[in-house]
CSV table of C-alpha atoms and ligand atoms in Angstrom, one decimal:
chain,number,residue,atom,x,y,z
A,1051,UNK,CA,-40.5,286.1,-17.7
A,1052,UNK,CA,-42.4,284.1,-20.4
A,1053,UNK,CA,-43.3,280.8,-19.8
A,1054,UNK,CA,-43.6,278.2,-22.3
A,1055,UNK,CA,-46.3,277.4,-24.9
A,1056,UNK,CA,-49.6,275.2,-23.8
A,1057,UNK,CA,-50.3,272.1,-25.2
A,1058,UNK,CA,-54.1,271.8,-26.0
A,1059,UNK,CA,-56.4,270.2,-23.6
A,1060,UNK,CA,-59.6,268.2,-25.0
A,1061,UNK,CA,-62.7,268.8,-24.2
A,1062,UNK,CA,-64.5,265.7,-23.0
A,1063,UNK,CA,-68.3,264.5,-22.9
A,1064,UNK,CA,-70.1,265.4,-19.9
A,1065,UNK,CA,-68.3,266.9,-16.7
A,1066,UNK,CA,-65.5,265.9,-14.3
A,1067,UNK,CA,-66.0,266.1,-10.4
A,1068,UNK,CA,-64.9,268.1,-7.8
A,1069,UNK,CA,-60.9,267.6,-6.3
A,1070,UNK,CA,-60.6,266.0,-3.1
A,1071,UNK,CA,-57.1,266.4,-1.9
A,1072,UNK,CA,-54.7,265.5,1.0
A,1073,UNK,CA,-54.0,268.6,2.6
A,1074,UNK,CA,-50.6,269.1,5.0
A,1075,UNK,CA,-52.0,271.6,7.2
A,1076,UNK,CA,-55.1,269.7,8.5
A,1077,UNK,CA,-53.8,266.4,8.1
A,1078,UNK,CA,-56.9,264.9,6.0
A,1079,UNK,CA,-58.6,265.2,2.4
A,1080,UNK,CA,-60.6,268.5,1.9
A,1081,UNK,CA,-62.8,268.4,-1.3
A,1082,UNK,CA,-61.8,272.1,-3.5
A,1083,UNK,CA,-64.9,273.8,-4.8
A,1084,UNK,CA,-63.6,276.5,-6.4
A,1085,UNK,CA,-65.4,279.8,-8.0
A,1086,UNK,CA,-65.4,279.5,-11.8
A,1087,UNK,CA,-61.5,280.6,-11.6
A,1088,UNK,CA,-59.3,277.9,-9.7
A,1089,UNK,CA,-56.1,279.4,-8.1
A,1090,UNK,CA,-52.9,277.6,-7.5
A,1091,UNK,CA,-49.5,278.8,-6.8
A,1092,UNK,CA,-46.7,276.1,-6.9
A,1093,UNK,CA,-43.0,277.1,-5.9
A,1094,UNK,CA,-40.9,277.0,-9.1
A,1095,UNK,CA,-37.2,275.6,-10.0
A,1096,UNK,CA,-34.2,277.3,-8.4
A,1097,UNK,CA,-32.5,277.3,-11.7
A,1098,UNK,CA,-28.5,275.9,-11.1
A,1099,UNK,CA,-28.6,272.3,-12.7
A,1100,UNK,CA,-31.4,270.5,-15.0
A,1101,UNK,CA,-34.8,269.1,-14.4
A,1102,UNK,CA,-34.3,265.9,-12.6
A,1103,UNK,CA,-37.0,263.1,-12.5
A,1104,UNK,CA,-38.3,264.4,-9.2
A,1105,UNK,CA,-38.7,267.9,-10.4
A,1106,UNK,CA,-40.8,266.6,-13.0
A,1107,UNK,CA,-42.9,264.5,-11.0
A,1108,UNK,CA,-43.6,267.0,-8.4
A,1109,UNK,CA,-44.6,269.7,-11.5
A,1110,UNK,CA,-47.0,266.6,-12.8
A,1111,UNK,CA,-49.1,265.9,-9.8
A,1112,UNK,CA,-50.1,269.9,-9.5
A,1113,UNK,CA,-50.0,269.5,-13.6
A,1114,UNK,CA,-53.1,266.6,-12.9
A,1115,UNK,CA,-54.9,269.2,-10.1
A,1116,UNK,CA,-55.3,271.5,-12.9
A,1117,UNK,CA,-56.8,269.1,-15.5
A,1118,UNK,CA,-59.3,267.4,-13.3
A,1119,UNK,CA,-60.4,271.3,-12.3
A,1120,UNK,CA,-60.7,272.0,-16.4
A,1121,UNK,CA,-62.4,269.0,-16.7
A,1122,UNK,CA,-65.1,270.4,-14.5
A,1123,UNK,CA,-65.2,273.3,-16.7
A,1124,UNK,CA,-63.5,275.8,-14.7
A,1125,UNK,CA,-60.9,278.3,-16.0
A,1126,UNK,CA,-57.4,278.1,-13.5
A,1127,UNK,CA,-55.3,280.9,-13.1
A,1128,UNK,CA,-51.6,279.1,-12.3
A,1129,UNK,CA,-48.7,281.1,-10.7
A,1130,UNK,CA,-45.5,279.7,-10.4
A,1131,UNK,CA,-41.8,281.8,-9.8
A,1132,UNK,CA,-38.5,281.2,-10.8
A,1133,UNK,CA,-35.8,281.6,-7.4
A,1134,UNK,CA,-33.4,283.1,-9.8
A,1135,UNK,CA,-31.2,284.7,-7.1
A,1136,UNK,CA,-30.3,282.4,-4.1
A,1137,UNK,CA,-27.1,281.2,-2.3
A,1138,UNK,CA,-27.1,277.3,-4.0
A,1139,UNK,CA,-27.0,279.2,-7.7
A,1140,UNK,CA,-24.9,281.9,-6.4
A,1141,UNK,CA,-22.6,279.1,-5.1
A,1142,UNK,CA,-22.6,276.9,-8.3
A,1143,UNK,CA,-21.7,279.9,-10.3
A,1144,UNK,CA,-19.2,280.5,-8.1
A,1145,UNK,CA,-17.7,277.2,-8.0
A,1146,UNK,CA,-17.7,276.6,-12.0
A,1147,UNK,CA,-16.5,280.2,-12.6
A,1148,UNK,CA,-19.6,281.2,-14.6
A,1149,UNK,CA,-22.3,284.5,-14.7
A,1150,UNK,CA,-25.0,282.8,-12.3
A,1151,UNK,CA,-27.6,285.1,-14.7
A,1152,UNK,CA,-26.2,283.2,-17.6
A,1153,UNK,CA,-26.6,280.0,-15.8
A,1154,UNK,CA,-30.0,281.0,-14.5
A,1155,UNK,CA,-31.1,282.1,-18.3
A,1156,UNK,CA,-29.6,278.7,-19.4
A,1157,UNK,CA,-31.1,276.3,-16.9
A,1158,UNK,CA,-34.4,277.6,-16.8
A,1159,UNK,CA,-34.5,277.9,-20.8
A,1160,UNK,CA,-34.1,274.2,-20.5
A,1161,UNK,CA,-36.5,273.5,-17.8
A,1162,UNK,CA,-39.2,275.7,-20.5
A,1163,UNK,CA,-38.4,272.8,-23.2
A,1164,UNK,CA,-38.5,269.8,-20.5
A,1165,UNK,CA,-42.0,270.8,-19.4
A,1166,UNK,CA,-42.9,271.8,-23.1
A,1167,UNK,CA,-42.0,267.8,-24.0
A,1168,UNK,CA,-43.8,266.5,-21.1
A,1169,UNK,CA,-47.3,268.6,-21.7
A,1170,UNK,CA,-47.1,270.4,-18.2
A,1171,UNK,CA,-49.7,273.4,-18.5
A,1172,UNK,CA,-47.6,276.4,-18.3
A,1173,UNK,CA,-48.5,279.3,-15.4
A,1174,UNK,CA,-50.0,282.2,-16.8
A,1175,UNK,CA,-47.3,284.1,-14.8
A,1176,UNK,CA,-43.8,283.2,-14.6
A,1177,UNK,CA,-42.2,285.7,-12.4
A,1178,UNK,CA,-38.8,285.6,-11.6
A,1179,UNK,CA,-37.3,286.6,-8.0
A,1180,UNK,CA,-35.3,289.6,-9.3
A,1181,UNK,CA,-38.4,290.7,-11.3
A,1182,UNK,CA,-40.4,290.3,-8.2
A,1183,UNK,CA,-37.3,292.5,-6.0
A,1184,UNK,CA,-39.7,296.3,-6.6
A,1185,UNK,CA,-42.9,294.3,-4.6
A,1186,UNK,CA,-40.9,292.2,-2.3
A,1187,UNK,CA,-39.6,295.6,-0.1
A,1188,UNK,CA,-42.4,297.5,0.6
A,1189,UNK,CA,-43.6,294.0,2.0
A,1190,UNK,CA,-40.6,293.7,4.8
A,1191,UNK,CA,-40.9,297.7,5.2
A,1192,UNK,CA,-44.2,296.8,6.3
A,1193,UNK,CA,-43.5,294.1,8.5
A,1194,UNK,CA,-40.7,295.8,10.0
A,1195,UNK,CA,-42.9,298.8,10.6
A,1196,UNK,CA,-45.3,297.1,12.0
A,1197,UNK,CA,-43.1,295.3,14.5
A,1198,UNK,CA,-43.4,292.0,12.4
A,1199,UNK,CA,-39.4,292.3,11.8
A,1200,UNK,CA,-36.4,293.3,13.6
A,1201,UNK,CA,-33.1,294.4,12.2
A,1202,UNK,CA,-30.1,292.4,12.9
A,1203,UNK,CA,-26.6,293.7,11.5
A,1204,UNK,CA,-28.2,295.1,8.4
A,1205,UNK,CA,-30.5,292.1,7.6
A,1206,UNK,CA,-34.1,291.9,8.4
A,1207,UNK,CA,-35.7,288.9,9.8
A,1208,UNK,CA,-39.5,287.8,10.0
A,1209,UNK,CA,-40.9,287.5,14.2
A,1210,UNK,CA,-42.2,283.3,13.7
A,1211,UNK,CA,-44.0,284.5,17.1
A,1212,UNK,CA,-46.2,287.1,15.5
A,1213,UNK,CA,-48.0,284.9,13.6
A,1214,UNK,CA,-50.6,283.4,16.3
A,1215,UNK,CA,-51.0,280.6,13.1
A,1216,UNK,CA,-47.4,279.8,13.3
A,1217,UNK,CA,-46.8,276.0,12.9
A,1218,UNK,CA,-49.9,275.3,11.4
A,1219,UNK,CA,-49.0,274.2,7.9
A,1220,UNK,CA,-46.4,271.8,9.5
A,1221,UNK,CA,-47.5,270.9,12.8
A,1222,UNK,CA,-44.0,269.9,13.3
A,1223,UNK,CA,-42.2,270.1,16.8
A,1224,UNK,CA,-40.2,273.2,17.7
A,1225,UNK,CA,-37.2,270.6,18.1
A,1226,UNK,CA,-38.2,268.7,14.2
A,1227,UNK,CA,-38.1,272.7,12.8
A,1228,UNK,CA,-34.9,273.6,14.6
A,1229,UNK,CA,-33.6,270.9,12.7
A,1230,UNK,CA,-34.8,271.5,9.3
A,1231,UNK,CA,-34.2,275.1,9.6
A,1232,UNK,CA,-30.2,274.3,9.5
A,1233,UNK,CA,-30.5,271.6,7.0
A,1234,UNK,CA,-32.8,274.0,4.5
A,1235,UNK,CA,-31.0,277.3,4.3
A,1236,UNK,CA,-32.2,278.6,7.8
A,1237,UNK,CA,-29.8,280.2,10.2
A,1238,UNK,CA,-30.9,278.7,14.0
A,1239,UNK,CA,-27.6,279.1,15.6
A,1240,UNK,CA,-27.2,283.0,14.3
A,1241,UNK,CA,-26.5,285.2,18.0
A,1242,UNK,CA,-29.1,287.9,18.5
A,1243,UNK,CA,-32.0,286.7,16.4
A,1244,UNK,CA,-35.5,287.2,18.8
A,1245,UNK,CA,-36.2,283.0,18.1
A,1246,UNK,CA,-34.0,280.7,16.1
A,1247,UNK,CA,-36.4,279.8,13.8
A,1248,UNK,CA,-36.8,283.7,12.7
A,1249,UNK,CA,-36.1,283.7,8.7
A,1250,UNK,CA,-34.6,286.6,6.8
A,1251,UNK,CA,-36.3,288.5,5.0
A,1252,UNK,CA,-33.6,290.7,3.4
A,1253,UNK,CA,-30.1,290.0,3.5
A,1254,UNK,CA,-27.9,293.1,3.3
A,1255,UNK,CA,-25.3,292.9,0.2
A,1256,UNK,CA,-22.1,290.9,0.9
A,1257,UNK,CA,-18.8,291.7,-0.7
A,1258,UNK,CA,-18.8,289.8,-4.1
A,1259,UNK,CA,-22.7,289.0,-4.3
A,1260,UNK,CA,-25.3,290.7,-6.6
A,1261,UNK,CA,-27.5,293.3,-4.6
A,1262,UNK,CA,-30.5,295.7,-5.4
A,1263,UNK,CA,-32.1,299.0,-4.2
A,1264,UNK,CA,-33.8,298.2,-0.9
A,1265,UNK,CA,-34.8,301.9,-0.2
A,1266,UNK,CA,-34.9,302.4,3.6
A,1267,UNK,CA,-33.7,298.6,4.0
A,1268,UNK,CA,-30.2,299.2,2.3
A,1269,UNK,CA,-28.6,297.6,-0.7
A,1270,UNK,CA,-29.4,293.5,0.2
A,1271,UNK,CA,-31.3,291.0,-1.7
A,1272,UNK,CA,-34.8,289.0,-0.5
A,1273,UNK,CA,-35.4,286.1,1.5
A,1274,UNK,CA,-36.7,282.7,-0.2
A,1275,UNK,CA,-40.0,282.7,1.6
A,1276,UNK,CA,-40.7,286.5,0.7
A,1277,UNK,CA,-40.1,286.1,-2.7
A,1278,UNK,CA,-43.0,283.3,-2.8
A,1279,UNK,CA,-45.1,285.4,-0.5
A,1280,UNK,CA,-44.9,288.7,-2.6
A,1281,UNK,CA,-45.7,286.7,-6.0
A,1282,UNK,CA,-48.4,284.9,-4.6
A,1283,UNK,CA,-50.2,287.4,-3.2
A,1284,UNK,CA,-49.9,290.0,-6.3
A,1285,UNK,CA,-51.4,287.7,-8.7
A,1286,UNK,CA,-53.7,285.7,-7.0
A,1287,UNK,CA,-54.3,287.2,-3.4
A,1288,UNK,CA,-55.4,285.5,0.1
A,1289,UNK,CA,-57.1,282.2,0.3
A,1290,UNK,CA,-56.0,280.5,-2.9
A,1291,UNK,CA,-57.0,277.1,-3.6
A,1292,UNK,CA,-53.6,275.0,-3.5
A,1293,UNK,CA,-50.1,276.3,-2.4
A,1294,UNK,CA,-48.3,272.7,-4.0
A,1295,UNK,CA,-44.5,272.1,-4.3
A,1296,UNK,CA,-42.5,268.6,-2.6
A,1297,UNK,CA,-42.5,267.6,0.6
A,1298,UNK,CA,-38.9,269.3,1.2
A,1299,UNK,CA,-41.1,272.6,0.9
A,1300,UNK,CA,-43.1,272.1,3.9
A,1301,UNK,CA,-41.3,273.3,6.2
A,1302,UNK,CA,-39.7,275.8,6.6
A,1303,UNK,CA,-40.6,277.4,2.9
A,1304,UNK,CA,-44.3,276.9,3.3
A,1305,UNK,CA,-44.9,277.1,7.2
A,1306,UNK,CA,-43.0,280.6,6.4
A,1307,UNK,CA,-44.6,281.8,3.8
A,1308,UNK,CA,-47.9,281.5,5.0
A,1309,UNK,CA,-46.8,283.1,8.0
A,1310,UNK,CA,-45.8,286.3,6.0
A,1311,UNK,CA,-48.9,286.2,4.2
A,1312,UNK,CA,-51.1,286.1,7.3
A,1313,UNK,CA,-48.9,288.5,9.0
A,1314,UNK,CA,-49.5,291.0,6.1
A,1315,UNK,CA,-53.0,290.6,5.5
A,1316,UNK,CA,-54.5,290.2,8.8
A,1317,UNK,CA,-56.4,286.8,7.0
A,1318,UNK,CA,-56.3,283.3,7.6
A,1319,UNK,CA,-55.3,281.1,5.7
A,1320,UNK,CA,-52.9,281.9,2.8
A,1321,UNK,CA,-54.0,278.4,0.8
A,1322,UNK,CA,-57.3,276.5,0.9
A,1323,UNK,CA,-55.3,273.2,1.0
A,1324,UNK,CA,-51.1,272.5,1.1
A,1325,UNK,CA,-50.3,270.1,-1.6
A,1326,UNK,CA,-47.4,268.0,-0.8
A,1327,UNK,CA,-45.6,265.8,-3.8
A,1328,UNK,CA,-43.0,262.7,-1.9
A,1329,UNK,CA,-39.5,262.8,-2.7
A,1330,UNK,CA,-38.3,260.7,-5.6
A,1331,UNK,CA,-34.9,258.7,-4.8
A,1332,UNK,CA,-32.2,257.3,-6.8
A,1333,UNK,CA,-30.2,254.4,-4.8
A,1334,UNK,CA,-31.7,255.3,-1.9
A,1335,UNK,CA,-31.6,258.9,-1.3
A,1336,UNK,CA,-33.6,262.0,-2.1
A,1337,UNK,CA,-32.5,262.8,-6.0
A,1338,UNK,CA,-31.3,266.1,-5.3
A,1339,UNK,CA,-29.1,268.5,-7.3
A,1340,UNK,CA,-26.8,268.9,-4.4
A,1341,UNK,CA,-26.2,265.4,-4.2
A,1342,UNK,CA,-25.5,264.9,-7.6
A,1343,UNK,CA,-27.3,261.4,-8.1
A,1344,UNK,CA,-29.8,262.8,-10.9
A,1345,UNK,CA,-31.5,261.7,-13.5
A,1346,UNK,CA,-32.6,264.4,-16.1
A,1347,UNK,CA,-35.3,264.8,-18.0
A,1348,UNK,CA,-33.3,266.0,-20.8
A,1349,UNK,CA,-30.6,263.4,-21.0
A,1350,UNK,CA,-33.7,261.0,-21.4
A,1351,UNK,CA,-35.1,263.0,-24.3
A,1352,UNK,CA,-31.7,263.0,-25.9
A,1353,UNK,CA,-31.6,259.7,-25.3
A,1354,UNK,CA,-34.2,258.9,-27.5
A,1355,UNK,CA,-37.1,258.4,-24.4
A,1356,UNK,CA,-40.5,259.7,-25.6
A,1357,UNK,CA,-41.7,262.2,-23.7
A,1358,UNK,CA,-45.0,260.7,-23.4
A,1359,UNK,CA,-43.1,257.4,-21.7
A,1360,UNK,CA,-41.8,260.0,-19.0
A,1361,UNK,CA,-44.6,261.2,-18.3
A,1362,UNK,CA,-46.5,257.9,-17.8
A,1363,UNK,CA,-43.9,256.8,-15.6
A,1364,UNK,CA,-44.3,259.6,-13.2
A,1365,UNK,CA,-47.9,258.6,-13.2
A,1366,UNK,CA,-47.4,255.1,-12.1
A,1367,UNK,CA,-46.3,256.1,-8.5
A,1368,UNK,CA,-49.0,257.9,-6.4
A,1369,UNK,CA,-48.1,261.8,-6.2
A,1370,UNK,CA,-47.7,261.5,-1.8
A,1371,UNK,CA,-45.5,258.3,-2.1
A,1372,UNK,CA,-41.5,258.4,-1.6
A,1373,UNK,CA,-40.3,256.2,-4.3
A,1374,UNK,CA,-37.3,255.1,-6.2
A,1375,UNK,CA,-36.7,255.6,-9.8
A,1376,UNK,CA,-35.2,253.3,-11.8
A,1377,UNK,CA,-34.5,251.7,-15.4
A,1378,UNK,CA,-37.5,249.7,-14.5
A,1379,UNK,CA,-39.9,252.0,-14.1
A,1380,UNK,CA,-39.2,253.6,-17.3
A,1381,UNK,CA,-39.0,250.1,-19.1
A,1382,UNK,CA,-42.9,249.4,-17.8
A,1383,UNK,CA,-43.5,253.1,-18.9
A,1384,UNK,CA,-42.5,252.6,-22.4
A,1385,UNK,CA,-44.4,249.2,-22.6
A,1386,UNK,CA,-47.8,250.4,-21.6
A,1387,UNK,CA,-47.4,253.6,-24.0
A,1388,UNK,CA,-46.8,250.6,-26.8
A,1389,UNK,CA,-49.9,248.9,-25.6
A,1390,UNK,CA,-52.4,251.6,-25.5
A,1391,UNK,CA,-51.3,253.2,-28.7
A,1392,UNK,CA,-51.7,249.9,-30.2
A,1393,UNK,CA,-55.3,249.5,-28.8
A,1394,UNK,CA,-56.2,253.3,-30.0
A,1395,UNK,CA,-55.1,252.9,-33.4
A,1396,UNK,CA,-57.7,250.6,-34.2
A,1397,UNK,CA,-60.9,252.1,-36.1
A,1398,UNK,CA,-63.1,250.9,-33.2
A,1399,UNK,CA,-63.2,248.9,-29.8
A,1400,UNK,CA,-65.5,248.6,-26.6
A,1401,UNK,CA,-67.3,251.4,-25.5
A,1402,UNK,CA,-65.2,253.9,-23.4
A,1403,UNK,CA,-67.5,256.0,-21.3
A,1404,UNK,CA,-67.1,253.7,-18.7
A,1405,UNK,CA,-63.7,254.4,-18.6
A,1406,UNK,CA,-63.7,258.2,-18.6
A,1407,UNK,CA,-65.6,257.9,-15.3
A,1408,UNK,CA,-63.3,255.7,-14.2
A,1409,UNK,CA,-60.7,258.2,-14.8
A,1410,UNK,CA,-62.6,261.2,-13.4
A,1411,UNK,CA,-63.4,259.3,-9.9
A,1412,UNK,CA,-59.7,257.8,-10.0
A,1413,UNK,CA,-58.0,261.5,-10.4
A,1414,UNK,CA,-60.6,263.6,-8.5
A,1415,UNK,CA,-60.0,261.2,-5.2
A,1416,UNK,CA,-56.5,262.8,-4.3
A,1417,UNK,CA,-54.9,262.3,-7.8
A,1418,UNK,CA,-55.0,258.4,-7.8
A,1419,UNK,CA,-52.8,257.5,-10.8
A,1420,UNK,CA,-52.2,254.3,-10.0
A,1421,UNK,CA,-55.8,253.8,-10.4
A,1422,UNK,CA,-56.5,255.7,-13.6
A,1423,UNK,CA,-53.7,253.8,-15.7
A,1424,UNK,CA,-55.4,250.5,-14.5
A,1425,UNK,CA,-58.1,251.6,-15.4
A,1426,UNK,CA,-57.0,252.2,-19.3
A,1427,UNK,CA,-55.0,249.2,-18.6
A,1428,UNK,CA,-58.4,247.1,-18.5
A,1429,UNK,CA,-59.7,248.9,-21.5
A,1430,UNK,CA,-56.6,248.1,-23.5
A,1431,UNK,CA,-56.2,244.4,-22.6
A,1432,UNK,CA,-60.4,244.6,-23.6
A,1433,UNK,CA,-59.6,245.6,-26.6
A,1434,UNK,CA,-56.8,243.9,-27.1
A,1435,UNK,CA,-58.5,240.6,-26.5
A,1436,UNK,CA,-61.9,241.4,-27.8
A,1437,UNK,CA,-62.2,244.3,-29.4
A,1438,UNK,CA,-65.4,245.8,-30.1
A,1439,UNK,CA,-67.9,248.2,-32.5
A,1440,UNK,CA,-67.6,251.6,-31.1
A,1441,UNK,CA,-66.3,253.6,-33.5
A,1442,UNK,CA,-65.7,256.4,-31.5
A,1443,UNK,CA,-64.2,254.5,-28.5
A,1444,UNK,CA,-60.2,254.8,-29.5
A,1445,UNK,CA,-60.6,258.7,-29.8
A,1446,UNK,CA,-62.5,259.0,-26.5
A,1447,UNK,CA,-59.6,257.2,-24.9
A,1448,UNK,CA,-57.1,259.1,-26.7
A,1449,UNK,CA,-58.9,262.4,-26.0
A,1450,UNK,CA,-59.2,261.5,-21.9
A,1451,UNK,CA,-55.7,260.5,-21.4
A,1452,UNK,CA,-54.6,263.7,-23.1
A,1453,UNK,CA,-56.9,266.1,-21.1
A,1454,UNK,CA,-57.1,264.2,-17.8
A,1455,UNK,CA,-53.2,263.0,-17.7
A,1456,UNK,CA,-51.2,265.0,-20.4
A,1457,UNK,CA,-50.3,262.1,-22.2
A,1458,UNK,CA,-50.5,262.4,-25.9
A,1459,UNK,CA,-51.2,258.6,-27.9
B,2703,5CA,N1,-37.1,277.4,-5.9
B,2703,5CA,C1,-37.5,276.6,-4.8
B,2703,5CA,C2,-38.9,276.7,-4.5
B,2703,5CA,S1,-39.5,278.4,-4.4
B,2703,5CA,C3,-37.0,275.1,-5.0
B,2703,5CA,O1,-37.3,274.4,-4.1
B,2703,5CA,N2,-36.4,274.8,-6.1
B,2703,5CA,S2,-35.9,273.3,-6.4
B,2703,5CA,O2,-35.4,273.5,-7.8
B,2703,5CA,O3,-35.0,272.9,-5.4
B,2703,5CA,O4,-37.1,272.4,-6.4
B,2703,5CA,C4,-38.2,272.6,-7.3
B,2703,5CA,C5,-39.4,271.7,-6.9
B,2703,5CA,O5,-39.0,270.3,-7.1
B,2703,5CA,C6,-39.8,271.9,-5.5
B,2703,5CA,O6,-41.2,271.8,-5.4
B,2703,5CA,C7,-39.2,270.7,-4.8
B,2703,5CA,O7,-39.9,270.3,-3.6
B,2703,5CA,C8,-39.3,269.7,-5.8
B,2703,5CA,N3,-38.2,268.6,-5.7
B,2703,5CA,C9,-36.9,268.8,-5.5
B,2703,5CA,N4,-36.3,267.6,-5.4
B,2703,5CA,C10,-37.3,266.6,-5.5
B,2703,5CA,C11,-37.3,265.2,-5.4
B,2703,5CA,N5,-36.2,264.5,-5.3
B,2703,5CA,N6,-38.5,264.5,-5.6
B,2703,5CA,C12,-39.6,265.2,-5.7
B,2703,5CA,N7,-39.7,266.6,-5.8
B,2703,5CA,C13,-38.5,267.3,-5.7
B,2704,ZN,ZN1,-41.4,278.8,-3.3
């Protein structure tokens, strides 16, 4: 699949500083020292309905991990999939009598231009599920083989208990996983399976669904987790620096993933650090697309909403927070994008190096927006009030916002 076109990302005086960054599996920050190539894998749309604000604001916090690793002059090699075959599109195909590859083809077409308007860095690779079907079933063959997987009516499912790591991205209780297993597209109550939480691996085709060549695991389609796992670990191997998606993902797509990945490989970990985003609400739940209470990305841009004001709105909540969007948040959004424009269109103002510290210690110390708009805040009421003789200060701070925040003024 193609992804969509980069926006260009400034270079800026001097160099930024290493990531520190919350990590699910351990609990606490780890500081990310990469080689001179930073990996990063975050799970991708499943492509039935339209960006919605918490989409986008879980695609700009791993968006920020990858500028403040540019910043420190490192190249990043970014993989993220498309789950373009899956029950919820299957179903909403179903239920609005459509192709569900035409609807996949439409939705993530639209998800390419959302992400174009909001400056997310696209992945090198965009690989689709189906694309990824040829890698994804010598994978189960070798678990299966290897006693990793059992059979069960035709379908495959991953052993949770041959994984001695099992848990360990989570650290949830067997009863908390039980539970979120049924909620999440798990099967817990399914007779025969060696330990409720066992996931499948391969499902074998169903009257009416799509299926592909499994060779010696029969027509069926993959798993969710595989399809991660397989992806991941063709294009950027074990031990990658951040596995990121929303907090929804932790368990069970990530505590199962991982658990293929060690299972396959023998190595430990899969990720260097679990990057969780919080849920973003709308009237007090979780927006989700199965609840219908969205708001889209491109209904804002249609709308006549800068991008740029999107954007800055996502980065007024800290990435880890649960938090509630609404008319106001946009409203501040589009207010500070007036004032700093305004203070960078002047032909000179206070000094800003200052400030692109500021930024670099704010965003390097677990992706501290909050922080690093106060931070320009200051600068812009400075100038505002005072003004000042640099003449290259308005640039600088146009330049940094852009490279460290994808914000263009
Ligand atoms: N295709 C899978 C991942 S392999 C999937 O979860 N797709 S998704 O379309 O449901 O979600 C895409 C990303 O947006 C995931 O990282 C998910 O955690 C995140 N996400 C979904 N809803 C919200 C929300 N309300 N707030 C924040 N992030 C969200
Ligand atoms: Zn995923």
């Amino acid at each position: 699949m193609h992804a969509w076109p980069a926006s260009e990302v400034p270079a800026l005086p001097g160099k930024g500083r290493d990531l520190r960054i919350h990590d699910t599996a351990t609990g606490g920050r780890v500081t990310l020292a990469p080689g001179p190539v930073a990996r990063i894998y975050v799970c991708g749309i499943t492509p039935y309905d339209a960006t919605h604000m918490g989409h986008a604001a879980t695609y700009n916090a791993f968006d920020l991990v990858q500028r403040v690793w540019l910043d420190t002059k490192r190249q990043v090699h970014y993989v993220q999939n498309v789950t373009d075959v899956d029950d919820p599109l299957l179903e909403r195909a179903m239920r609005d009598g459509i192709d569900w590859v035409g609807l996949a083809e439409r939705e993530t077409a639209l998800f390419r231009e959302d992400m174009t308007a909001l400056r997310m860095l696209p992945p090198q690779h965009y690989i689709g599920a189906v694309e990824a079907i040829p890698g994804i079933v010598p994978l189960v063959e070798r678990l299966r083989d290897s006693g990793a997987a059992y059979e069960l009516e035709g379908d495959v499912y991953f052993s949770v208990d041959a994984d001695p790591h099992f848990g360990q991205v989570s650290n949830y209780s067997t009863e908390l996983m039980r539970h979120l297993s049924a909620e999440r597209g798990g099967d817990p109550e399914r007779p025969g399976k060696k330990n409720p939480l066992d996931p499948m691996l391969w499902m074998a085709a169903r009257e009416g669904e799509p299926s592909w060549d499994g060779a010696s695991l029969g027509a069926g389609r993959p798993g969710w987790h595989i399809e991660c796992v397989a992806i991941a670990l063709d294009h950027l191997g074990m031990s990658f620096d951040v596995q990121g998606g929303g907090s929804d993902l932790i368990f069970p797509h990530h505590e199962m993933g991982a658990s293929h990945a060690q299972t396959l490989t023998g190595e430990y970990p899969m990720a260097k650090a679990y990057v969780h985003a919080g849920m973003v609400g709308l009237d007090g739940e979780k927006m989700s697309k199965s609840r219908g209470n969205l708001v889209f990305v491109s209904r804002l841009r249609r709308d006549g909403v800068d991008p740029a004001a999107i954007r800055l709105a996502l980065l007024s909540r800290h990435y880890r927070a649960d938090w509630e969007w609404t008319d106001q948040v946009l409203q501040d959004a589009v207010e500070r994008l007036d004032r700093w424009r305004a203070a960078v269109s002047r032909p000179d103002g206070p000094s800003a190096d200052a400030l692109v510290e500021e930024l670099r210690e704010a965003l390097s110390d677990d992706l501290d927006t909050p922080a690093a708009l106060a931070a320009v805040d200051r600068w812009a009421a400075l100038q505002t009030a005072e003004g000042g003789t640099d003449e290259s200060a308005p640039g600088l701070v146009s330049r940094a916002v852009d490279a460290l925040m994808g914000v263009a003024l």
